[in-house]
Amino acid sequence: MLITGATLADGRVRDARIGDDGRIAAVSEGLGADAGERVIEAGGRHLLPGAIDVHVHFREPGGSHKETWASGSRSAAAGGVTTVVDQPNTSPPTVDGAAFDEKADLAADSLVDYGINGGVTPDWDPESLFDRPLFALGEVFLADSTGDMGIDADLFADALDEAAARDAPVTVHAEDATLFDESALDGDLGGVGTAATADAWSAYRTADAEIAAVERALAAAADRDARVHVAHTSTPAAVDAVVEAREDESTAADGDEVDADGDGADAAARRVTCEVTPHHLYLSRERARSLGTFGRMNPPLRSESRQEALFARLAEGAVDVVATDHAPHTVAEKREGLVDAPSGVPGVETLYPLLLESARKGELSLERVRDVVAANPAEIFGLDRKGRVAEGYDADLVLVDTADPREVEAAALHSACAWTPFEGLRGVFPEVTLVRGEVVYERDPATGAASFGDPVGRNVREP
């Protein structure tokens, strides 16, 4: 395949040739078509690396009524995500080799490349887990969420030791349940879609509970020289704690201050990193109260002032990764009421579109978007051939027209859960998505008609 006249994230206009091996053979000017090549004329559109979503819950095994590897990966492909990393809180949880193998068999249905994380519970088996092609350890839950996999400080320390011995990254869900405000759930919480319902969950799982847990997790990791990636930071103070820990680590290593905004810094060398989610960047208690229980997630939505400060941290470079915590549940489940409704929202299909719309409006640079969804996660997690539009890299590519935003509509998305918390916001959606040179999604911009390719996904940790 030859893609001609595409604009890269840095503004250069280039042609890109994809070889038979699924890698980018050349990125240059004036490339001519070879015999038999499919040519895509990309004039006026951007060619970007496929997103690497390091935090999804595709729900198989055990929750296929919410999502499957087939439906989740279709949603990913339609959103320009070419690699996903699935978390362990399925049924059974991915805490031993047998559970890993069961999930790996189901992942064969994936249209996109994938990683599989291993979980930690009192009865986990690290030897059999690490004997598999594991992406990372985690999401390690420091407080219960979906799947009731919260662990205590001693087991967390054991998990860090096991991971550090293998130089494996640990993804941490950091909340301190002892700081939850139980009184927030007292009294009349109103109906499913009321402001009281939305506020109550945010008041219950407090910002202080996250900040304290992040600080303790970072301290425990530093004591063991473990690699820690803090998942879904929802407060600017939690991001600041990660930046401070990274600065301390760099100073201790060589006496030099780290470049905290990431410009010129080597993401692969960072042993302390963090992610934020689109729902914490684009939704808040004030703006999303009408969501009610559909806006219940862990950690919860924060105040508008915290949301705006979190977005500022993203724009200025303090945030390493934007990942979705794509956690679908059915409409019926989310309508169960505040105490009984499960936590989590879908988001894998809207990750890139929402950020690209922010770039279109000048709120973020396109290079910044590229880095937090592709280049940085690839470097942090050691995906040496992914995350860049450059010769020799996997042809995980997305073609988008940044001048053509459209409204986010649940009816047009592909997750099995059939709803979105971002209904009515605007996004820039892909026209073509490639995984290692294979077209896995294509949309006609004139008619909106879309088609999907075959499941070509591979485990990124396998040779």
PDB file of N, CA, C and O in Angstrom, residues 14-43:
ATOM      1  N   ARG A  14       4.047  13.998   3.667  1.00  0.00           N
ATOM      2  CA  ARG A  14       4.872  12.886   3.231  1.00  0.00           C
ATOM      3  C   ARG A  14       4.016  11.779   2.619  1.00  0.00           C
ATOM      4  O   ARG A  14       2.804  11.686   2.854  1.00  0.00           O
ATOM      5  N   ASP A  15       4.690  10.937   1.828  1.00  0.00           N
ATOM      6  CA  ASP A  15       4.114   9.680   1.368  1.00  0.00           C
ATOM      7  C   ASP A  15       4.610   8.576   2.304  1.00  0.00           C
ATOM      8  O   ASP A  15       5.707   8.672   2.872  1.00  0.00           O
ATOM      9  N   ALA A  16       3.813   7.537   2.457  1.00  0.00           N
ATOM     10  CA  ALA A  16       4.205   6.413   3.304  1.00  0.00           C
ATOM     11  C   ALA A  16       3.934   5.106   2.567  1.00  0.00           C
ATOM     12  O   ALA A  16       2.805   4.866   2.120  1.00  0.00           O
ATOM     13  N   ARG A  17       4.961   4.290   2.456  1.00  0.00           N
ATOM     14  CA  ARG A  17       4.828   2.971   1.812  1.00  0.00           C
ATOM     15  C   ARG A  17       4.804   1.897   2.887  1.00  0.00           C
ATOM     16  O   ARG A  17       5.600   1.920   3.831  1.00  0.00           O
ATOM     17  N   ILE A  18       3.891   0.956   2.728  1.00  0.00           N
ATOM     18  CA  ILE A  18       3.768  -0.174   3.649  1.00  0.00           C
ATOM     19  C   ILE A  18       4.224  -1.424   2.930  1.00  0.00           C
ATOM     20  O   ILE A  18       3.754  -1.742   1.832  1.00  0.00           O
ATOM     21  N   GLY A  19       5.144  -2.149   3.544  1.00  0.00           N
ATOM     22  CA  GLY A  19       5.691  -3.341   2.926  1.00  0.00           C
ATOM     23  C   GLY A  19       4.847  -4.577   3.171  1.00  0.00           C
ATOM     24  O   GLY A  19       3.897  -4.572   3.962  1.00  0.00           O
ATOM     25  N   ASP A  20       5.245  -5.665   2.515  1.00  0.00           N
ATOM     26  CA  ASP A  20       4.519  -6.927   2.661  1.00  0.00           C
ATOM     27  C   ASP A  20       4.604  -7.484   4.076  1.00  0.00           C
ATOM     28  O   ASP A  20       3.791  -8.328   4.469  1.00  0.00           O
ATOM     29  N   ASP A  21       5.603  -7.055   4.838  1.00  0.00           N
ATOM     30  CA  ASP A  21       5.775  -7.560   6.200  1.00  0.00           C
ATOM     31  C   ASP A  21       4.943  -6.802   7.221  1.00  0.00           C
ATOM     32  O   ASP A  21       5.042  -7.059   8.427  1.00  0.00           O
ATOM     33  N   GLY A  22       4.105  -5.856   6.762  1.00  0.00           N
ATOM     34  CA  GLY A  22       3.253  -5.115   7.673  1.00  0.00           C
ATOM     35  C   GLY A  22       3.936  -3.967   8.369  1.00  0.00           C
ATOM     36  O   GLY A  22       3.371  -3.373   9.288  1.00  0.00           O
ATOM     37  N   ARG A  23       5.141  -3.624   7.931  1.00  0.00           N
ATOM     38  CA  ARG A  23       5.859  -2.500   8.525  1.00  0.00           C
ATOM     39  C   ARG A  23       5.938  -1.351   7.520  1.00  0.00           C
ATOM     40  O   ARG A  23       5.725  -1.536   6.312  1.00  0.00           O
ATOM     41  N   ILE A  24       6.254  -0.188   8.048  1.00  0.00           N
ATOM     42  CA  ILE A  24       6.413   0.989   7.201  1.00  0.00           C
ATOM     43  C   ILE A  24       7.760   0.880   6.499  1.00  0.00           C
ATOM     44  O   ILE A  24       8.814   0.839   7.146  1.00  0.00           O
ATOM     45  N   ALA A  25       7.727   0.808   5.176  1.00  0.00           N
ATOM     46  CA  ALA A  25       8.951   0.636   4.398  1.00  0.00           C
ATOM     47  C   ALA A  25       9.634   1.964   4.113  1.00  0.00           C
ATOM     48  O   ALA A  25      10.865   2.009   3.973  1.00  0.00           O
ATOM     49  N   ALA A  26       8.860   3.040   4.015  1.00  0.00           N
ATOM     50  CA  ALA A  26       9.455   4.339   3.718  1.00  0.00           C
ATOM     51  C   ALA A  26       8.472   5.439   4.075  1.00  0.00           C
ATOM     52  O   ALA A  26       7.252   5.279   3.931  1.00  0.00           O
ATOM     53  N   VAL A  27       9.015   6.552   4.565  1.00  0.00           N
ATOM     54  CA  VAL A  27       8.248   7.782   4.763  1.00  0.00           C
ATOM     55  C   VAL A  27       9.066   8.886   4.112  1.00  0.00           C
ATOM     56  O   VAL A  27      10.144   9.242   4.587  1.00  0.00           O
ATOM     57  N   SER A  28       8.574   9.375   2.988  1.00  0.00           N
ATOM     58  CA  SER A  28       9.394  10.292   2.199  1.00  0.00           C
ATOM     59  C   SER A  28       8.503  11.116   1.297  1.00  0.00           C
ATOM     60  O   SER A  28       7.274  10.970   1.285  1.00  0.00           O
ATOM     61  N   GLU A  29       9.138  11.986   0.527  1.00  0.00           N
ATOM     62  CA  GLU A  29       8.427  12.755  -0.486  1.00  0.00           C
ATOM     63  C   GLU A  29       8.603  12.085  -1.842  1.00  0.00           C
ATOM     64  O   GLU A  29       9.622  11.460  -2.124  1.00  0.00           O
ATOM     65  N   GLY A  30       7.588  12.211  -2.687  1.00  0.00           N
ATOM     66  CA  GLY A  30       7.697  11.802  -4.081  1.00  0.00           C
ATOM     67  C   GLY A  30       7.816  10.315  -4.325  1.00  0.00           C
ATOM     68  O   GLY A  30       8.450   9.893  -5.297  1.00  0.00           O
ATOM     69  N   LEU A  31       7.211   9.491  -3.470  1.00  0.00           N
ATOM     70  CA  LEU A  31       7.256   8.048  -3.698  1.00  0.00           C
ATOM     71  C   LEU A  31       6.292   7.683  -4.824  1.00  0.00           C
ATOM     72  O   LEU A  31       5.135   8.112  -4.830  1.00  0.00           O
ATOM     73  N   GLY A  32       6.755   6.887  -5.764  1.00  0.00           N
ATOM     74  CA  GLY A  32       5.905   6.432  -6.856  1.00  0.00           C
ATOM     75  C   GLY A  32       5.302   5.081  -6.548  1.00  0.00           C
ATOM     76  O   GLY A  32       5.886   4.268  -5.822  1.00  0.00           O
ATOM     77  N   ALA A  33       4.130   4.825  -7.107  1.00  0.00           N
ATOM     78  CA  ALA A  33       3.427   3.575  -6.850  1.00  0.00           C
ATOM     79  C   ALA A  33       4.096   2.421  -7.574  1.00  0.00           C
ATOM     80  O   ALA A  33       4.469   2.526  -8.742  1.00  0.00           O
ATOM     81  N   ASP A  34       4.259   1.304  -6.879  1.00  0.00           N
ATOM     82  CA  ASP A  34       4.737   0.073  -7.490  1.00  0.00           C
ATOM     83  C   ASP A  34       3.565  -0.671  -8.108  1.00  0.00           C
ATOM     84  O   ASP A  34       2.394  -0.443  -7.758  1.00  0.00           O
ATOM     85  N   ALA A  35       3.860  -1.561  -9.006  1.00  0.00           N
ATOM     86  CA  ALA A  35       2.822  -2.352  -9.657  1.00  0.00           C
ATOM     87  C   ALA A  35       2.035  -3.142  -8.618  1.00  0.00           C
ATOM     88  O   ALA A  35       2.611  -3.790  -7.739  1.00  0.00           O
ATOM     89  N   GLY A  36       0.727  -3.052  -8.698  1.00  0.00           N
ATOM     90  CA  GLY A  36      -0.132  -3.821  -7.806  1.00  0.00           C
ATOM     91  C   GLY A  36      -0.401  -3.182  -6.460  1.00  0.00           C
ATOM     92  O   GLY A  36      -1.168  -3.719  -5.665  1.00  0.00           O
ATOM     93  N   GLU A  37       0.231  -2.049  -6.164  1.00  0.00           N
ATOM     94  CA  GLU A  37       0.000  -1.397  -4.885  1.00  0.00           C
ATOM     95  C   GLU A  37      -1.365  -0.705  -4.849  1.00  0.00           C
ATOM     96  O   GLU A  37      -1.769  -0.077  -5.823  1.00  0.00           O
ATOM     97  N   ARG A  38      -2.039  -0.810  -3.720  1.00  0.00           N
ATOM     98  CA  ARG A  38      -3.197   0.044  -3.497  1.00  0.00           C
ATOM     99  C   ARG A  38      -2.682   1.422  -3.118  1.00  0.00           C
ATOM    100  O   ARG A  38      -1.787   1.552  -2.283  1.00  0.00           O
ATOM    101  N   VAL A  39      -3.233   2.454  -3.728  1.00  0.00           N
ATOM    102  CA  VAL A  39      -2.818   3.819  -3.452  1.00  0.00           C
ATOM    103  C   VAL A  39      -3.980   4.563  -2.793  1.00  0.00           C
ATOM    104  O   VAL A  39      -5.099   4.574  -3.305  1.00  0.00           O
ATOM    105  N   ILE A  40      -3.687   5.154  -1.642  1.00  0.00           N
ATOM    106  CA  ILE A  40      -4.656   6.012  -0.964  1.00  0.00           C
ATOM    107  C   ILE A  40      -4.144   7.442  -1.060  1.00  0.00           C
ATOM    108  O   ILE A  40      -3.066   7.765  -0.548  1.00  0.00           O
ATOM    109  N   GLU A  41      -4.890   8.284  -1.744  1.00  0.00           N
ATOM    110  CA  GLU A  41      -4.515   9.689  -1.860  1.00  0.00           C
ATOM    111  C   GLU A  41      -5.061  10.433  -0.644  1.00  0.00           C
ATOM    112  O   GLU A  41      -6.267  10.585  -0.486  1.00  0.00           O
ATOM    113  N   ALA A  42      -4.148  10.872   0.201  1.00  0.00           N
ATOM    114  CA  ALA A  42      -4.526  11.409   1.505  1.00  0.00           C
ATOM    115  C   ALA A  42      -4.501  12.920   1.570  1.00  0.00           C
ATOM    116  O   ALA A  42      -4.584  13.486   2.658  1.00  0.00           O
ATOM    117  N   GLY A  43      -4.409  13.596   0.447  1.00  0.00           N
ATOM    118  CA  GLY A  43      -4.280  15.050   0.440  1.00  0.00           C
ATOM    119  C   GLY A  43      -5.248  15.737   1.384  1.00  0.00           C
ATOM    120  O   GLY A  43      -6.466  15.509   1.316  1.00  0.00           O
TER     121      GLY A  43
END
